[in-house]
Coordinates of C-alpha atoms and ligand atoms in Angstrom, one line a residue:
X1 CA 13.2 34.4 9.5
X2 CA 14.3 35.0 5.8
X3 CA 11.0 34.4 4.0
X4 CA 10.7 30.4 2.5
X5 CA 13.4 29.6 5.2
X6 CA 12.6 26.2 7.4
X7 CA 15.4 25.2 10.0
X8 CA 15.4 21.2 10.3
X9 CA 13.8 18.8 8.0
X10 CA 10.7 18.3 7.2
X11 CA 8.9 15.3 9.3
X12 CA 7.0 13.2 6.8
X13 CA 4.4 11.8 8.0
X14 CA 1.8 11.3 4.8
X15 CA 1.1 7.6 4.2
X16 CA 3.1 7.4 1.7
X17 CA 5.8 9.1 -0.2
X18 CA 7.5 7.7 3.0
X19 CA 11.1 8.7 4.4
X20 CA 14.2 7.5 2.5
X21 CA 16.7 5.7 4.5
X22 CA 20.3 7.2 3.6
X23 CA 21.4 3.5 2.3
X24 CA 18.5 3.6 -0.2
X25 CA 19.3 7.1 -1.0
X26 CA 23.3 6.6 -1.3
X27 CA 22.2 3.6 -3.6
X28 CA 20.0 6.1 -5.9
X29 CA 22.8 8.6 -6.1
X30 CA 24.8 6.8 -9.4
X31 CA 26.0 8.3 -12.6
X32 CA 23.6 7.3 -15.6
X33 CA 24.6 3.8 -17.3
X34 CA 23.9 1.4 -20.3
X35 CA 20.5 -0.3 -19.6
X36 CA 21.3 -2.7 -22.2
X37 CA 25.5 -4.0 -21.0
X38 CA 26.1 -7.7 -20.5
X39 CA 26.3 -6.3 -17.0
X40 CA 23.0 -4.9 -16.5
X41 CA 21.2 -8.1 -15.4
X42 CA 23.8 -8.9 -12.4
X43 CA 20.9 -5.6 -11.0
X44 CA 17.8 -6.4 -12.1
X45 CA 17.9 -10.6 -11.9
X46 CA 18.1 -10.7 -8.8
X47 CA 15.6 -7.9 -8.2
X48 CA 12.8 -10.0 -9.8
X49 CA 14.1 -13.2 -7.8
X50 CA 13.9 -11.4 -4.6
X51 CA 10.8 -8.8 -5.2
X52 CA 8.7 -12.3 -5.0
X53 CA 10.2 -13.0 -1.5
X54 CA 8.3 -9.7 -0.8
X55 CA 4.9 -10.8 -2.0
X56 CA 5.4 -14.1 -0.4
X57 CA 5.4 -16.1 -3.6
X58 CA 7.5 -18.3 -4.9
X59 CA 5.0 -19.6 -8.0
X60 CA 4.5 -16.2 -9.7
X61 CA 6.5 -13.5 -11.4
X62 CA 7.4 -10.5 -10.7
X63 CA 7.4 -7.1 -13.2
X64 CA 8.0 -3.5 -12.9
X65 CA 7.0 -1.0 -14.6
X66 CA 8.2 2.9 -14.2
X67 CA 5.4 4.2 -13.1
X68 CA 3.3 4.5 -9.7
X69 CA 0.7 2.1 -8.4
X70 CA -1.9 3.2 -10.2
X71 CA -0.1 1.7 -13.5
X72 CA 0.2 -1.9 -11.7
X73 CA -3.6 -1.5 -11.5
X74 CA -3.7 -1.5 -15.0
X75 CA -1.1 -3.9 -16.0
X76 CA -3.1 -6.2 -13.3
X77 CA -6.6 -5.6 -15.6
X78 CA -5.1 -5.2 -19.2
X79 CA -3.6 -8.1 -19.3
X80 CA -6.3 -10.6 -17.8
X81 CA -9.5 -9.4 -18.6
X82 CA -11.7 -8.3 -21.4
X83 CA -14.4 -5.1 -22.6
X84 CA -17.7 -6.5 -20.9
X85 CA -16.0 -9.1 -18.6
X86 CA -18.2 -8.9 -14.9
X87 CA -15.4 -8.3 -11.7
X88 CA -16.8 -7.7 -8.4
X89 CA -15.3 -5.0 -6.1
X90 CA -15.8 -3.7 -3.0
X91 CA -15.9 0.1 -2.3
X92 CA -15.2 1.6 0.8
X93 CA -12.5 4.2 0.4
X94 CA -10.6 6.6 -2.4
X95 CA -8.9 4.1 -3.4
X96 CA -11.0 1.1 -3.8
X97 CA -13.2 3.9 -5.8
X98 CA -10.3 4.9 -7.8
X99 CA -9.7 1.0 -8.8
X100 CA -13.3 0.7 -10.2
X101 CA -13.1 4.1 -12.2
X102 CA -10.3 2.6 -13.4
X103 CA -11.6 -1.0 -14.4
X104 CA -14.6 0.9 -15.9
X105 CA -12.5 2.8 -18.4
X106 CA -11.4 -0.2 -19.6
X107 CA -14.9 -1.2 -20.3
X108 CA -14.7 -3.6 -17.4
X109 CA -18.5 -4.2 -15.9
X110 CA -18.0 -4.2 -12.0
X111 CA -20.2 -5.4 -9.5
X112 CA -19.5 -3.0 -6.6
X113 CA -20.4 -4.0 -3.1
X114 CA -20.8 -0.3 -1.1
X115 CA -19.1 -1.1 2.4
X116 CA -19.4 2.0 4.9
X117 CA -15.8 3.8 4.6
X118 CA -14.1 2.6 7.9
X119 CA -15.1 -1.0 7.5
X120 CA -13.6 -3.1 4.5
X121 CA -14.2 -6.3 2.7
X122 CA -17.3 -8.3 3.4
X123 CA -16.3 -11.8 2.7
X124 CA -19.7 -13.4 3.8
X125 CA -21.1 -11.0 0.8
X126 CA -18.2 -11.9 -1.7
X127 CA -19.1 -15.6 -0.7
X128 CA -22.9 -14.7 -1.5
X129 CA -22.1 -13.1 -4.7
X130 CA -20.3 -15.6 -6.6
X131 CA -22.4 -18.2 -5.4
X132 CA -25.0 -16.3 -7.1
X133 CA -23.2 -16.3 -10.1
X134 CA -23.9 -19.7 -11.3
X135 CA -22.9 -19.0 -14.6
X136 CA -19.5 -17.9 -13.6
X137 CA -19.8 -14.6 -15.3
X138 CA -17.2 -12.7 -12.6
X139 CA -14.1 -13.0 -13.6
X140 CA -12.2 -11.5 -10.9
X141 CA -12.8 -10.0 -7.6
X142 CA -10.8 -6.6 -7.0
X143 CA -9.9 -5.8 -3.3
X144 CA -7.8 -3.1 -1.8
X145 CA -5.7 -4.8 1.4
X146 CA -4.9 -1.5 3.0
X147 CA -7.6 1.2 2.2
X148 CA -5.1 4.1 2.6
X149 CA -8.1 6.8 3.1
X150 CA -9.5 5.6 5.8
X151 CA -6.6 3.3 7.6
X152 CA -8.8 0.0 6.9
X153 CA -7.3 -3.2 6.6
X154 CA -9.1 -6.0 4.9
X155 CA -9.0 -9.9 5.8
X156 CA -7.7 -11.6 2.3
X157 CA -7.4 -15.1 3.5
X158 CA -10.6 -14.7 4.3
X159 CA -11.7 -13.3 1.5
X160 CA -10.1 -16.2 -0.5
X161 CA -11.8 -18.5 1.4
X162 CA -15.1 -16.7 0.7
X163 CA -14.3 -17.3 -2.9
X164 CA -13.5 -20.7 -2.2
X165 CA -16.2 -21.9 -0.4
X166 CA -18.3 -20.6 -3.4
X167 CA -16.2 -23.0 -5.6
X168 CA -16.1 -20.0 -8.3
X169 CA -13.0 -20.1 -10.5
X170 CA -12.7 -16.0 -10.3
X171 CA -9.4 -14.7 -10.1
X172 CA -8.6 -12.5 -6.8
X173 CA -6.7 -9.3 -7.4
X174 CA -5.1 -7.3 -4.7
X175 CA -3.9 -3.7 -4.1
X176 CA -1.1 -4.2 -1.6
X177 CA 0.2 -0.8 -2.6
X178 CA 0.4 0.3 1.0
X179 CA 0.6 -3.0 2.8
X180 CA 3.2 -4.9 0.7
X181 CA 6.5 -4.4 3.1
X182 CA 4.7 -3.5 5.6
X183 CA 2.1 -6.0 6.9
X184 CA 1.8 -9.6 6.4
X185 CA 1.3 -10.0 2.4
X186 CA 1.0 -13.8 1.5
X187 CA 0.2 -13.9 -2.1
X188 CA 0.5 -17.7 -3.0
X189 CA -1.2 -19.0 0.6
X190 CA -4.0 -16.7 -0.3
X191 CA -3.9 -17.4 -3.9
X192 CA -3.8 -14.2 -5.1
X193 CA -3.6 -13.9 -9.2
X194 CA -2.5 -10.5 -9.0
X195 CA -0.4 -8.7 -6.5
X196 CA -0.1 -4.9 -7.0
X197 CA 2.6 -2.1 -5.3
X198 CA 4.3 1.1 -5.5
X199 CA 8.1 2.0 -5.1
X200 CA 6.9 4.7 -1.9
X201 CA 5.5 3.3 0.3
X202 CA 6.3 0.4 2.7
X203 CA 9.8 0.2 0.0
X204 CA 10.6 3.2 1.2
X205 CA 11.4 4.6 -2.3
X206 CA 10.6 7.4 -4.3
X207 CA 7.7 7.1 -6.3
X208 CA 8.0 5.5 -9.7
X209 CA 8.2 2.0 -9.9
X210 CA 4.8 0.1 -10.2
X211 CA 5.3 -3.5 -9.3
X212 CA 3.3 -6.4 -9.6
X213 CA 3.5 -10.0 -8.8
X214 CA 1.3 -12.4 -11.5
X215 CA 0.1 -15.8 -10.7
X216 CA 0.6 -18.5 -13.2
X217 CA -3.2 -18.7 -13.6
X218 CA -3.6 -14.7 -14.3
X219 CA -0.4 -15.2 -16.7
X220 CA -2.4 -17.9 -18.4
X221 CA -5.2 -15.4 -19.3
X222 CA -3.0 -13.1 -21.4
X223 CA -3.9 -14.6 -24.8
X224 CA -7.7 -14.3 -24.0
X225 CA -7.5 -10.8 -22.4
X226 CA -8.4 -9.0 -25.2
X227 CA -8.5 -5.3 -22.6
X228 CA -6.7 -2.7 -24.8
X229 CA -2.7 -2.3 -24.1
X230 CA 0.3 -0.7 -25.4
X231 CA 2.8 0.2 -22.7
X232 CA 1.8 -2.3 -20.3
X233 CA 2.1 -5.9 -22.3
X234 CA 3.2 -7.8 -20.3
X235 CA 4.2 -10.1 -23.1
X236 CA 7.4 -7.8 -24.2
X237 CA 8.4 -7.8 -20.4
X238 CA 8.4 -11.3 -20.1
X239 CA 10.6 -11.4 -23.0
X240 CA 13.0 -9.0 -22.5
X241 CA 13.1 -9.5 -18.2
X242 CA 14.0 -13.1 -19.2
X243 CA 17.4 -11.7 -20.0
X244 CA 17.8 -8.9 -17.6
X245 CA 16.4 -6.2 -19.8
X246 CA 13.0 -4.1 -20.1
X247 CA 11.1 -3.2 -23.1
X248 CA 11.8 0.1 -22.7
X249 CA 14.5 2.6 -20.7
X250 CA 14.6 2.0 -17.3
X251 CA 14.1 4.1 -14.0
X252 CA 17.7 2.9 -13.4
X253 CA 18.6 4.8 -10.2
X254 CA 15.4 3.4 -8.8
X255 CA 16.4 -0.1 -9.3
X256 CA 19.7 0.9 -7.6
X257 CA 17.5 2.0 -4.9
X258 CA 15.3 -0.7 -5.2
X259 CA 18.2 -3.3 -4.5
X260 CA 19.1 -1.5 -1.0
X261 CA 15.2 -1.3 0.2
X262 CA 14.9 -5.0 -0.5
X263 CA 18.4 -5.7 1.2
X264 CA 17.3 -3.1 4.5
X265 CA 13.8 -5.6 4.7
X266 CA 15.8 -8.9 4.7
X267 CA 18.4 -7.5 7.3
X268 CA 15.7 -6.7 9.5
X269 CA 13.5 -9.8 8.8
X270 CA 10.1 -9.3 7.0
X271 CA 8.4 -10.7 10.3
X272 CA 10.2 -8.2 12.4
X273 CA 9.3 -5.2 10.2
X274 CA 5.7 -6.2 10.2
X275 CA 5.9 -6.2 13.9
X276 CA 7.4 -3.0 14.1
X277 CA 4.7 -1.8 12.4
X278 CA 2.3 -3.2 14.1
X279 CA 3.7 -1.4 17.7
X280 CA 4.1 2.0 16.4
X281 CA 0.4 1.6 14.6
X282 CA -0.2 1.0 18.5
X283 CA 1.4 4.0 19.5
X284 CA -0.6 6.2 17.6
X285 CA -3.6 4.6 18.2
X286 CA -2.9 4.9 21.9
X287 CA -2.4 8.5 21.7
X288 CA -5.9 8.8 19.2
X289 CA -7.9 7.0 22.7
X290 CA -5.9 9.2 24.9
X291 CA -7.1 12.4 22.9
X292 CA -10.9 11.3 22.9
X293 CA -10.9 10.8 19.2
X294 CA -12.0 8.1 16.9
X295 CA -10.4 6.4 14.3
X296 CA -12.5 6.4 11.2
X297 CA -11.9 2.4 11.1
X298 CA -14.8 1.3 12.7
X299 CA -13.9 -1.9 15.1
X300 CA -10.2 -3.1 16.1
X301 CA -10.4 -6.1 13.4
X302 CA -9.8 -2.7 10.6
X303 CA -6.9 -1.2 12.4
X304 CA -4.4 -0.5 9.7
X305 CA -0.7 -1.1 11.2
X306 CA 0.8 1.9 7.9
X307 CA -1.9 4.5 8.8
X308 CA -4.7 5.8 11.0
X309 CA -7.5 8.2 9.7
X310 CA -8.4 10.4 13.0
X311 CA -11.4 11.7 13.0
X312 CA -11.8 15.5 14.1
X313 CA -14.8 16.7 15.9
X314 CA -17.6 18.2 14.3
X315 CA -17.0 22.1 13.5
X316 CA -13.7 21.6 13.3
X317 CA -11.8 21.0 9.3
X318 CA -9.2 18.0 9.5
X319 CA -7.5 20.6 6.6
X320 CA -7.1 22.9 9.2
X321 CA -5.0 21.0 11.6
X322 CA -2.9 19.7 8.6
X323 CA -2.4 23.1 7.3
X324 CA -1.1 24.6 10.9
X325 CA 1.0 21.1 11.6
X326 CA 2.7 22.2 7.9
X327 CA 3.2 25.9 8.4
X328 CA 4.1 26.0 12.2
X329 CA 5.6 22.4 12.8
X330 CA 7.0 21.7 9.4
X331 CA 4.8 18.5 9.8
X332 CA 3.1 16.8 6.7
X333 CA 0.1 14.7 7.7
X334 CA -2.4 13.0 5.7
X335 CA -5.4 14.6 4.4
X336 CA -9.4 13.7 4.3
X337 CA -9.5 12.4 0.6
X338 CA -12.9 12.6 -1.3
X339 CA -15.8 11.2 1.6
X340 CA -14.2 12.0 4.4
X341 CA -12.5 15.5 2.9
X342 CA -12.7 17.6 6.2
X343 CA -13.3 15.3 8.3
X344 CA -10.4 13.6 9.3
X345 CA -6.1 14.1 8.9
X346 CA -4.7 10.9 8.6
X347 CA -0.6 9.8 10.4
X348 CA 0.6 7.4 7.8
X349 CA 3.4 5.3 10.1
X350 CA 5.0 3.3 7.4
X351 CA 8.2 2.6 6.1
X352 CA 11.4 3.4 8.0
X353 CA 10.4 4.6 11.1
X354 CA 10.8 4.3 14.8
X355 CA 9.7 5.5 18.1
X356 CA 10.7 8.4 18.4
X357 CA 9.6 9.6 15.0
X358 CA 6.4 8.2 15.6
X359 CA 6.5 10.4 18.7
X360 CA 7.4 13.3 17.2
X361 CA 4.3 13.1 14.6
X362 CA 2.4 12.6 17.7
X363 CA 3.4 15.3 19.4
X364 CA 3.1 17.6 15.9
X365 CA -0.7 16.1 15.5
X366 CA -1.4 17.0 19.2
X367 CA 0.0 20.5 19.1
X368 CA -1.5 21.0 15.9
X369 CA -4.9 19.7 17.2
X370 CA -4.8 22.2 19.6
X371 CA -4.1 25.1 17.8
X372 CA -7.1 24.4 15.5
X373 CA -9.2 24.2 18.7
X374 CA -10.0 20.7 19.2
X375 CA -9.7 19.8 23.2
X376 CA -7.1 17.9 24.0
X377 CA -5.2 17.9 26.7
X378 CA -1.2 18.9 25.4
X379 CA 1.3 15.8 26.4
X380 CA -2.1 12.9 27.1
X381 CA -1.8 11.8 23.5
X382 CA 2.3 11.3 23.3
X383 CA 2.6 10.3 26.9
X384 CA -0.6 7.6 26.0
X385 CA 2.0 6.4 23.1
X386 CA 5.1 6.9 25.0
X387 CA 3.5 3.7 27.6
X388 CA 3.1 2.2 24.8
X389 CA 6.4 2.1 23.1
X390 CA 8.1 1.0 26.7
X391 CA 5.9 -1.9 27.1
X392 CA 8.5 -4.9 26.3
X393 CA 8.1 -6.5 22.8
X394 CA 6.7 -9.4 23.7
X395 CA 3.6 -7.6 25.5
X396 CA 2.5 -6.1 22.3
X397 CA 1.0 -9.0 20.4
X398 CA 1.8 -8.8 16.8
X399 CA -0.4 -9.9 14.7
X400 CA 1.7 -12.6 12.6
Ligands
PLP1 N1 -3.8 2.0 -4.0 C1 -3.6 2.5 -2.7 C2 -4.1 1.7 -1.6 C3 -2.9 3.7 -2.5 O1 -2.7 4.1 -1.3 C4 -2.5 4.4 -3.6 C5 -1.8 5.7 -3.5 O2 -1.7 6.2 -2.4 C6 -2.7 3.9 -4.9 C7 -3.4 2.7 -5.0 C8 -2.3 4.6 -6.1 O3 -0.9 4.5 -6.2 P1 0.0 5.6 -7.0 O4 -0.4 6.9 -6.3 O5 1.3 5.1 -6.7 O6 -0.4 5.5 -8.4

């Protein structure tokens, strides 16, 4: 074969970029236009309108911004808090870490609670922590839903209840960026202040747009907030999105794009897409149990539905299997980030997917797997997920 040469397409299955459905792409694919015509806002009004249905919120606003999650983070901080100001946040993955490195830049001091990567949020200690803090020092408590690294989902309800039953006045922050569109997100029944995203994840976008949904309450802190920020004022969006417009260019074909992944979630139902997620999570994890592997969450009640971490046996490199799976199968899994470099590949199984994808990163993992020399048993994993998927809807409990 003609060197650089790969028949078929390449089967994407990294948590996130994720696949681009050919609506969202034909809705990306426009010539460039005015960002500032009278006719602009009939796009983006509605965007912000309906971007809050995604969050689950019909009290707080919506903004993006172009750039990737990791911008919302800041936004989220910048505009709330202040050099000095206490937050508390749990660590227990890359990204959670990420998040505090990021807080601490900004001169932010955070409280970390270390949580063993594969377990999550500990809301008996958040509970514990702020009702320590008599003095209401901690401003805000930082959590990450969906720990990407390690396929961990935390319990936010319970973790505002946590800061409820404490009676503290912090404000809860949330990294949805690869839940939001995918699994349950309720930001104004779990009184979230600020609600953070990406454009490539469960929107099944490109990356570039960083979206986040602010509370009235976290809105309220932007005069005191006195955090550093040009680019991300949230002030100049509030007054130019009131009209339509942004402060700046926009990612325009994104927000084309943007319009057709919202419309693709309504037509199937958010409820039904998080239950779709939730059976092909099941699928994989049925193929993980029928391999004699572990998933690097550590008890059911983490399970991510958008991505399992699989752990690989000792003496073998989860960067082996994922380099074999791209150069013989044309398969992109996850890899071991930081921690857990090595020691685990992770099947992100988010976005615009089915079955039969999901079996066919499945079957890439298992052949892959093998190759590298871990022992399993070629077909046990995929027919494991295979049951699965046939099992009628309404045997695989969602978890709505
Ligand atoms: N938070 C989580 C949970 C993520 O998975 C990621 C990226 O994968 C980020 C934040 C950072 O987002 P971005 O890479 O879009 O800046």
């Amino acid at each position: 074969m003609p060197e650089g040469f790969r028949p078929g397409r390449n089967f994407l299955f990294v948590p996130g970029p994720t696949n681009l459905p050919e609506s969202v792409l034909r809705a990306m694919h426009v010539p460039s236009e005015d960002h500032r015509s009278p006719r602009f806002p009939e796009l983006t009004k509605p965007l912000f309108e309906d971007l809050k249905k995604i969050f689950k919120s019909k009290d707080g606003q919506a903004f993006i911004f172009p750039s990737s999650g990791t911008g919302a983070w800041e936004a989220a901080i910048t505009n709330t808090l202040s050099p000095g100001d206490k937050v508390l946040a749990p660590r227990f993955g890359q990204f959670s870490h990420l998040w505090i490195q990021l807080a601490r830049r900004h001169g932010l001091d955070v409280i970390v609670q270390e949580e063993e990567w594969g377990t999550g949020a500990d809301p008996e200690k958040i509970e514990a922590a702020l009702s320590e803090d008599k003095a209401h020092e901690i401003k805000a408590v930082l959590i990450v839903h969906n720990e990407t690294a390690t396929g961990v989902t935390s319990d936010v309800a319970a973790v505002r209840k946590a800061i409820d039953a404490a009676s503290h006045p912090a404000m809860l922050f949330v990294d949805g960026v690869s839940s939001i569109g995918s699994i349950d997100f309720r930001m104004d029944e779990w009184g979230v202040d600020m609600a953070i995203t990406g454009s490539q994840k469960g929107l099944m976008l490109p990356a570039g747009l960083g979206i986040l949904c602010a509370s009235q309450k976290a809105l309220s802190m932007r005069d005191s907030a006195k955090c550093a920020r040009g680019y991300f004022e949230l002030g100049d969006y509030i007054a130019a999105n009131e009209n339509g417009y942004f402060p700046y260019t926009p990612a325009v074909a994104l927000l084309h794009g943007l319009r057709a992944s919202l419309d693709r979630l309504f037509a199937e139902g958010l409820d039904n897409v998080f239950a779709r997620h939730h059976r092909l999570a099941g699928a994989v994890r049925a193929a993980v149990d029928a391999w004699g592997l572990e998933l690097c969450a550590k008890e059911p009640k983490w399970h991510s539905d958008t991505v399992s971490a699989i752990m690989v046996p000792e003496g073998v490199n989860g960067g082996d299997v994922i380099k074999i799976a791209f150069e013989r199968y044309n398969l992109s899994l996850g890899a071991g980030l930081s921690e857990v470099a090595g020691k685990l590949f992770r099947i992100g199984h988010l976005g615009d997917l089915n079955e039969l994808m999901v079996l066919s990163g499945v079957t890439g993992a298992e052949m892959a797997m093998a190759d590298a020399g871990i022992d399993v048993t070629l077909g046990k994993g995929v027919a494991a997920a295979q049951e699965h998927l046939r099992k009628p809807h309404d045997q695989q409990q969602s978890r709505i």
